[in-house]
mmCIF file of C-alpha atoms and ligand atoms in Angstrom:
data_model
loop_
_atom_site.group_PDB
_atom_site.id
_atom_site.type_symbol
_atom_site.label_atom_id
_atom_site.label_comp_id
_atom_site.label_asym_id
_atom_site.label_seq_id
_atom_site.Cartn_x
_atom_site.Cartn_y
_atom_site.Cartn_z
ATOM 1 C CA MET A 839 -1.596 -16.623 8.930
ATOM 2 C CA ASN A 840 -5.483 -17.247 8.904
ATOM 3 C CA ILE A 841 -8.236 -15.083 9.338
ATOM 4 C CA TYR A 842 -11.355 -15.189 11.413
ATOM 5 C CA GLN A 843 -14.252 -13.273 11.899
ATOM 6 C CA ILE A 844 -15.278 -12.129 15.642
ATOM 7 C CA ASP A 845 -17.999 -14.231 16.914
ATOM 8 C CA GLN A 846 -19.396 -15.178 20.169
ATOM 9 C CA ASN A 847 -16.817 -18.250 20.826
ATOM 10 C CA ASN A 848 -13.722 -15.973 20.000
ATOM 11 C CA ARG A 849 -15.197 -12.663 21.473
ATOM 12 C CA LYS A 850 -13.232 -12.867 24.765
ATOM 13 C CA SER A 851 -9.912 -13.488 23.079
ATOM 14 C CA VAL A 852 -10.480 -10.337 20.494
ATOM 15 C CA ASP A 853 -11.276 -8.122 23.872
ATOM 16 C CA ASP A 854 -8.339 -9.553 25.612
ATOM 17 C CA PHE A 855 -6.057 -8.430 22.408
ATOM 18 C CA ILE A 856 -7.970 -4.673 22.172
ATOM 19 C CA MET A 857 -7.139 -4.557 26.024
ATOM 20 C CA GLU A 858 -3.557 -5.508 25.906
ATOM 21 C CA HIS A 859 -2.684 -3.222 23.286
ATOM 22 C CA TRP A 860 -5.134 -0.338 23.776
ATOM 23 C CA PHE A 861 -6.059 -0.515 27.478
ATOM 24 C CA THR A 862 -9.592 0.455 26.686
ATOM 25 C CA MET A 863 -12.443 -0.738 24.851
ATOM 26 C CA ASP A 864 -13.977 2.448 23.860
ATOM 27 C CA MET A 865 -13.133 4.657 21.144
ATOM 28 C CA VAL A 866 -14.080 7.958 20.048
ATOM 29 C CA VAL A 867 -14.743 8.448 16.305
ATOM 30 C CA HIS A 868 -16.400 12.249 15.327
ATOM 31 C CA GLY A 869 -17.816 13.144 18.809
ATOM 32 C CA GLU A 870 -19.314 9.649 19.514
ATOM 33 C CA SER A 871 -17.769 6.765 21.816
ATOM 34 C CA VAL A 872 -17.961 3.473 20.485
ATOM 35 C CA ASP A 873 -17.729 0.284 21.873
ATOM 36 C CA LEU A 874 -15.317 -1.886 20.352
ATOM 37 C CA GLY A 875 -16.457 -5.148 22.321
ATOM 38 C CA VAL A 876 -19.761 -4.891 20.303
ATOM 39 C CA VAL A 877 -18.662 -4.201 16.772
ATOM 40 C CA ASP A 878 -17.937 -6.893 13.837
ATOM 41 C CA GLY A 879 -14.641 -7.656 12.569
ATOM 42 C CA LEU A 880 -12.087 -9.687 11.500
ATOM 43 C CA TYR A 881 -8.564 -11.039 13.283
ATOM 44 C CA ALA A 882 -5.398 -12.493 11.995
ATOM 45 C CA CYS A 883 -3.629 -15.393 13.405
ATOM 46 C CA ASP A 884 -0.621 -16.857 13.709
ATOM 47 C CA ASP A 885 0.277 -20.051 15.354
ATOM 48 C CA SER A 886 -2.998 -19.276 17.463
ATOM 49 C CA GLU A 887 -1.631 -15.859 18.489
ATOM 50 C CA ILE A 888 -3.633 -12.654 17.486
ATOM 51 C CA VAL A 889 -1.362 -10.520 15.257
ATOM 52 C CA GLY A 890 -4.153 -8.045 13.686
ATOM 53 C CA LEU A 891 -7.527 -7.020 14.070
ATOM 54 C CA ILE A 892 -9.838 -4.686 11.840
ATOM 55 C CA THR A 893 -12.944 -3.484 13.393
ATOM 56 C CA TYR A 894 -16.154 -2.196 11.363
ATOM 57 C CA ARG A 895 -19.598 -1.513 11.461
ATOM 58 C CA PHE A 896 -22.315 -1.054 8.655
ATOM 59 C CA PHE A 897 -24.310 2.142 8.545
ATOM 60 C CA LYS A 898 -27.268 1.979 5.620
ATOM 61 C CA ASN A 899 -25.070 0.827 2.732
ATOM 62 C CA GLU A 900 -21.458 1.950 4.217
ATOM 63 C CA MET A 901 -18.700 0.127 5.911
ATOM 64 C CA GLU A 902 -16.978 2.412 8.183
ATOM 65 C CA ILE A 903 -13.426 0.807 9.486
ATOM 66 C CA LEU A 904 -13.385 1.786 13.090
ATOM 67 C CA SER A 905 -9.939 0.301 13.825
ATOM 68 C CA LEU A 906 -7.104 -1.556 12.070
ATOM 69 C CA ASP A 907 -3.964 -2.747 14.182
ATOM 70 C CA SER A 908 -0.946 -4.981 13.469
ATOM 71 C CA ILE A 909 1.405 -6.033 15.850
ATOM 72 C CA HIS A 910 3.987 -7.134 13.595
ATOM 73 C CA GLU A 911 4.094 -3.987 11.172
ATOM 74 C CA LYS A 912 5.258 -4.537 7.545
ATOM 75 C CA SER A 913 4.562 -8.148 7.175
ATOM 76 C CA GLY A 914 1.252 -7.787 5.183
ATOM 77 C CA ILE A 915 -0.974 -8.615 8.007
ATOM 78 C CA GLY A 916 -2.759 -4.744 7.619
ATOM 79 C CA SER A 917 -3.049 -5.363 3.861
ATOM 80 C CA VAL A 918 -4.724 -8.602 4.151
ATOM 81 C CA LEU A 919 -7.108 -7.458 6.921
ATOM 82 C CA LEU A 920 -8.215 -4.521 4.932
ATOM 83 C CA GLU A 921 -8.548 -6.663 1.626
ATOM 84 C CA ASN A 922 -10.824 -9.033 3.418
ATOM 85 C CA ALA A 923 -12.658 -6.316 5.272
ATOM 86 C CA ILE A 924 -13.451 -4.646 1.606
ATOM 87 C CA ARG A 925 -14.581 -7.835 0.210
ATOM 88 C CA ILE A 926 -16.820 -8.278 2.987
ATOM 89 C CA ALA A 927 -18.482 -4.573 2.082
ATOM 90 C CA LYS A 928 -18.328 -5.346 -1.499
ATOM 91 C CA ASN A 929 -20.502 -8.742 -0.423
ATOM 92 C CA ASN A 930 -22.740 -6.867 1.479
ATOM 93 C CA GLY A 931 -23.427 -4.549 -1.303
ATOM 94 C CA CYS A 932 -21.942 -1.449 0.237
ATOM 95 C CA SER A 933 -21.256 1.596 -1.897
ATOM 96 C CA ARG A 934 -18.062 2.612 -0.006
ATOM 97 C CA VAL A 935 -15.757 2.011 2.583
ATOM 98 C CA MET A 936 -14.634 4.909 4.910
ATOM 99 C CA LEU A 937 -12.944 5.501 8.004
ATOM 100 C CA ILE A 938 -11.509 8.514 10.349
ATOM 101 C CA THR A 939 -8.093 8.906 11.297
ATOM 102 C CA THR A 940 -6.220 11.721 13.057
ATOM 103 C CA ASN A 941 -4.100 14.262 11.438
ATOM 104 C CA ASP A 942 -1.230 12.754 13.180
ATOM 105 C CA ASN A 943 -1.372 9.787 11.534
ATOM 106 C CA LEU A 944 0.905 9.764 8.571
ATOM 107 C CA SER A 945 1.647 6.122 8.457
ATOM 108 C CA ALA A 946 -2.146 5.286 8.214
ATOM 109 C CA LEU A 947 -2.925 8.133 5.570
ATOM 110 C CA GLN A 948 0.092 6.549 3.813
ATOM 111 C CA PHE A 949 -1.257 3.021 3.947
ATOM 112 C CA TYR A 950 -4.754 3.990 3.028
ATOM 113 C CA GLN A 951 -3.915 6.253 0.267
ATOM 114 C CA LYS A 952 -1.595 3.678 -1.287
ATOM 115 C CA ARG A 953 -4.649 1.105 -1.169
ATOM 116 C CA GLY A 954 -7.364 3.412 -3.237
ATOM 117 C CA PHE A 955 -8.535 5.434 -0.272
ATOM 118 C CA ASP A 956 -9.137 9.019 -0.962
ATOM 119 C CA ILE A 957 -9.243 11.689 1.303
ATOM 120 C CA ILE A 958 -12.508 13.390 1.161
ATOM 121 C CA ARG A 959 -13.260 15.942 4.222
ATOM 122 C CA LEU A 960 -11.078 17.499 7.292
ATOM 123 C CA TYR A 961 -12.731 17.875 10.241
ATOM 124 C CA HIS A 962 -10.920 21.074 11.716
ATOM 125 C CA ASN A 963 -10.457 20.803 15.353
ATOM 126 C CA ALA A 964 -12.644 17.637 15.595
ATOM 127 C CA VAL A 965 -10.451 15.985 18.236
ATOM 128 C CA GLU A 966 -11.191 18.385 20.933
ATOM 129 C CA GLU A 967 -14.517 17.219 20.974
ATOM 130 C CA SER A 968 -13.790 13.770 21.336
ATOM 131 C CA ARG A 969 -11.424 14.932 24.303
ATOM 132 C CA LYS A 970 -14.745 16.025 26.245
ATOM 133 C CA ILE A 971 -15.625 12.556 25.810
ATOM 134 C CA LYS A 972 -12.547 10.959 26.336
ATOM 135 C CA PRO A 973 -9.509 12.991 28.218
ATOM 136 C CA GLN A 974 -7.162 10.311 28.316
ATOM 137 C CA ILE A 975 -6.680 10.857 23.893
ATOM 138 C CA PRO A 976 -2.778 12.617 24.025
ATOM 139 C CA LEU A 977 -2.634 15.878 23.116
ATOM 140 C CA VAL A 978 0.739 14.888 20.817
ATOM 141 C CA GLY A 979 0.766 11.876 18.703
ATOM 142 C CA ALA A 980 3.075 10.003 16.637
ATOM 143 C CA ASN A 981 6.112 11.667 15.244
ATOM 144 C CA GLY A 982 5.442 14.498 17.824
ATOM 145 C CA ILE A 983 2.923 15.760 15.978
ATOM 146 C CA PRO A 984 -0.120 17.460 17.982
ATOM 147 C CA ILE A 985 -3.154 15.605 17.294
ATOM 148 C CA LYS A 986 -6.051 17.829 16.507
ATOM 149 C CA HIS A 987 -7.971 17.059 13.636
ATOM 150 C CA GLU A 988 -10.187 14.089 11.993
ATOM 151 C CA ILE A 989 -9.410 13.139 8.689
ATOM 152 C CA GLU A 990 -12.154 11.172 6.366
ATOM 153 C CA LEU A 991 -11.087 8.909 3.798
ATOM 154 C CA GLU A 992 -13.065 6.550 1.547
ATOM 155 C CA MET A 993 -12.998 4.109 -1.137
ATOM 156 C CA LYS A 994 -15.657 3.993 -3.742
ATOM 157 C CA LEU A 995 -17.180 0.374 -4.108
ATOM 158 C CA VAL A 996 -18.507 -0.601 -7.731
ATOM 159 C CA ASN A 997 -20.826 -3.634 -7.146
HETATM 160 C C1 COA B 909 -1.564 1.050 9.553
HETATM 161 C C2 COA B 909 -1.093 -0.355 9.968
HETATM 162 C C3 COA B 909 -2.368 -1.075 10.143
HETATM 163 C C4 COA B 909 -0.525 -1.165 8.873
HETATM 164 O O1 COA B 909 -0.377 -2.510 9.503
HETATM 165 P P1 COA B 909 0.756 -3.382 8.478
HETATM 166 O O2 COA B 909 0.677 -4.615 8.772
HETATM 167 O O3 COA B 909 2.329 -2.890 8.750
HETATM 168 O O4 COA B 909 0.732 -3.395 6.926
HETATM 169 P P2 COA B 909 1.174 -3.981 5.889
HETATM 170 O O5 COA B 909 2.627 -4.961 6.246
HETATM 171 O O6 COA B 909 0.298 -4.981 4.687
HETATM 172 O O7 COA B 909 1.754 -2.856 5.014
HETATM 173 C C5 COA B 909 2.681 -1.781 5.478
HETATM 174 C C6 COA B 909 3.931 -1.870 4.759
HETATM 175 O O8 COA B 909 4.730 -2.973 4.752
HETATM 176 C C7 COA B 909 5.298 -3.342 3.457
HETATM 177 N N1 COA B 909 5.192 -5.019 3.363
HETATM 178 C C8 COA B 909 4.422 -5.798 3.245
HETATM 179 N N2 COA B 909 4.876 -7.379 3.619
HETATM 180 C C9 COA B 909 5.990 -6.852 3.642
HETATM 181 C C10 COA B 909 7.275 -7.820 3.654
HETATM 182 N N3 COA B 909 7.473 -9.137 3.669
HETATM 183 N N4 COA B 909 8.339 -7.001 3.338
HETATM 184 C C11 COA B 909 8.782 -5.756 3.844
HETATM 185 N N5 COA B 909 7.609 -4.789 3.323
HETATM 186 C C12 COA B 909 6.431 -5.582 3.599
HETATM 187 C C13 COA B 909 4.030 -3.011 2.578
HETATM 188 O O9 COA B 909 4.333 -2.971 1.433
HETATM 189 C C14 COA B 909 3.330 -1.900 3.328
HETATM 190 O O10 COA B 909 4.163 -0.396 2.695
HETATM 191 P P3 COA B 909 3.389 0.520 1.802
HETATM 192 O O11 COA B 909 2.420 0.864 2.521
HETATM 193 O O12 COA B 909 4.596 1.251 1.641
HETATM 194 O O13 COA B 909 3.070 -0.230 0.504
HETATM 195 C C15 COA B 909 -0.069 -0.691 10.754
HETATM 196 O O14 COA B 909 0.841 0.212 10.934
HETATM 197 C C16 COA B 909 -0.518 -0.216 12.441
HETATM 198 O O15 COA B 909 -1.167 -1.136 13.286
HETATM 199 N N6 COA B 909 -0.706 1.402 12.915
HETATM 200 C C17 COA B 909 -1.377 2.061 14.110
HETATM 201 C C18 COA B 909 -2.479 1.471 14.407
HETATM 202 C C19 COA B 909 -3.136 2.580 13.281
HETATM 203 O O16 COA B 909 -2.547 3.676 12.966
HETATM 204 N N7 COA B 909 -4.092 1.943 12.355
HETATM 205 C C20 COA B 909 -4.604 3.077 11.354
HETATM 206 C C21 COA B 909 -6.008 3.923 11.686
HETATM 207 S S1 COA B 909 -7.529 3.137 11.821
#
């Protein structure tokens, strides 16, 4: 498995991967619509097939992870992408890496907490606001849990 940074030459393949798996380029976080087609990221390739993608952006001296997806779960792809993104954050002098997930996503909460991320905030009923921008956000998510709240996780970095 090889890891590559998204650039102008591979952007089209990455966008195709996003559309194939999510059917949209837009994601809504804390009331803001973000176009994943213009943000930075890394992807994992196996025999020239994209098998995982992490996207992120920088704000002041922070990295915000916008998405992390692995198409062959539990084979190490998510961990490798996350480790590489954290390394990039450190190289850019970031003081923390943060992300927002939703209350239904128990596997993401497990994944990030086991890798050193801490839950620092809960935005109660924030997904209601996101649905005003993107009505397609389902009412019920993973494990039959209603999708209602945004949860912020962070990893503080020591440079
Ligand atoms: C969350 C997500 C990105 C994790 O990706 P992943 O590729 O499955 O992650 P990994 O394989 O690195 O790790 C997952 C588990 O598999 C285990 N694993 C890794 N390689 C393994 C192997 N060869 N054999 C058995 N288990 C293995 C890891 O130890 C880990 O378990 P742990 O969390 O209990 O330590 C993935 O489940 C996903 O795409 N979810 C949907 C989208 C999402 O929710 N994204 C996060 C919100 S931003």
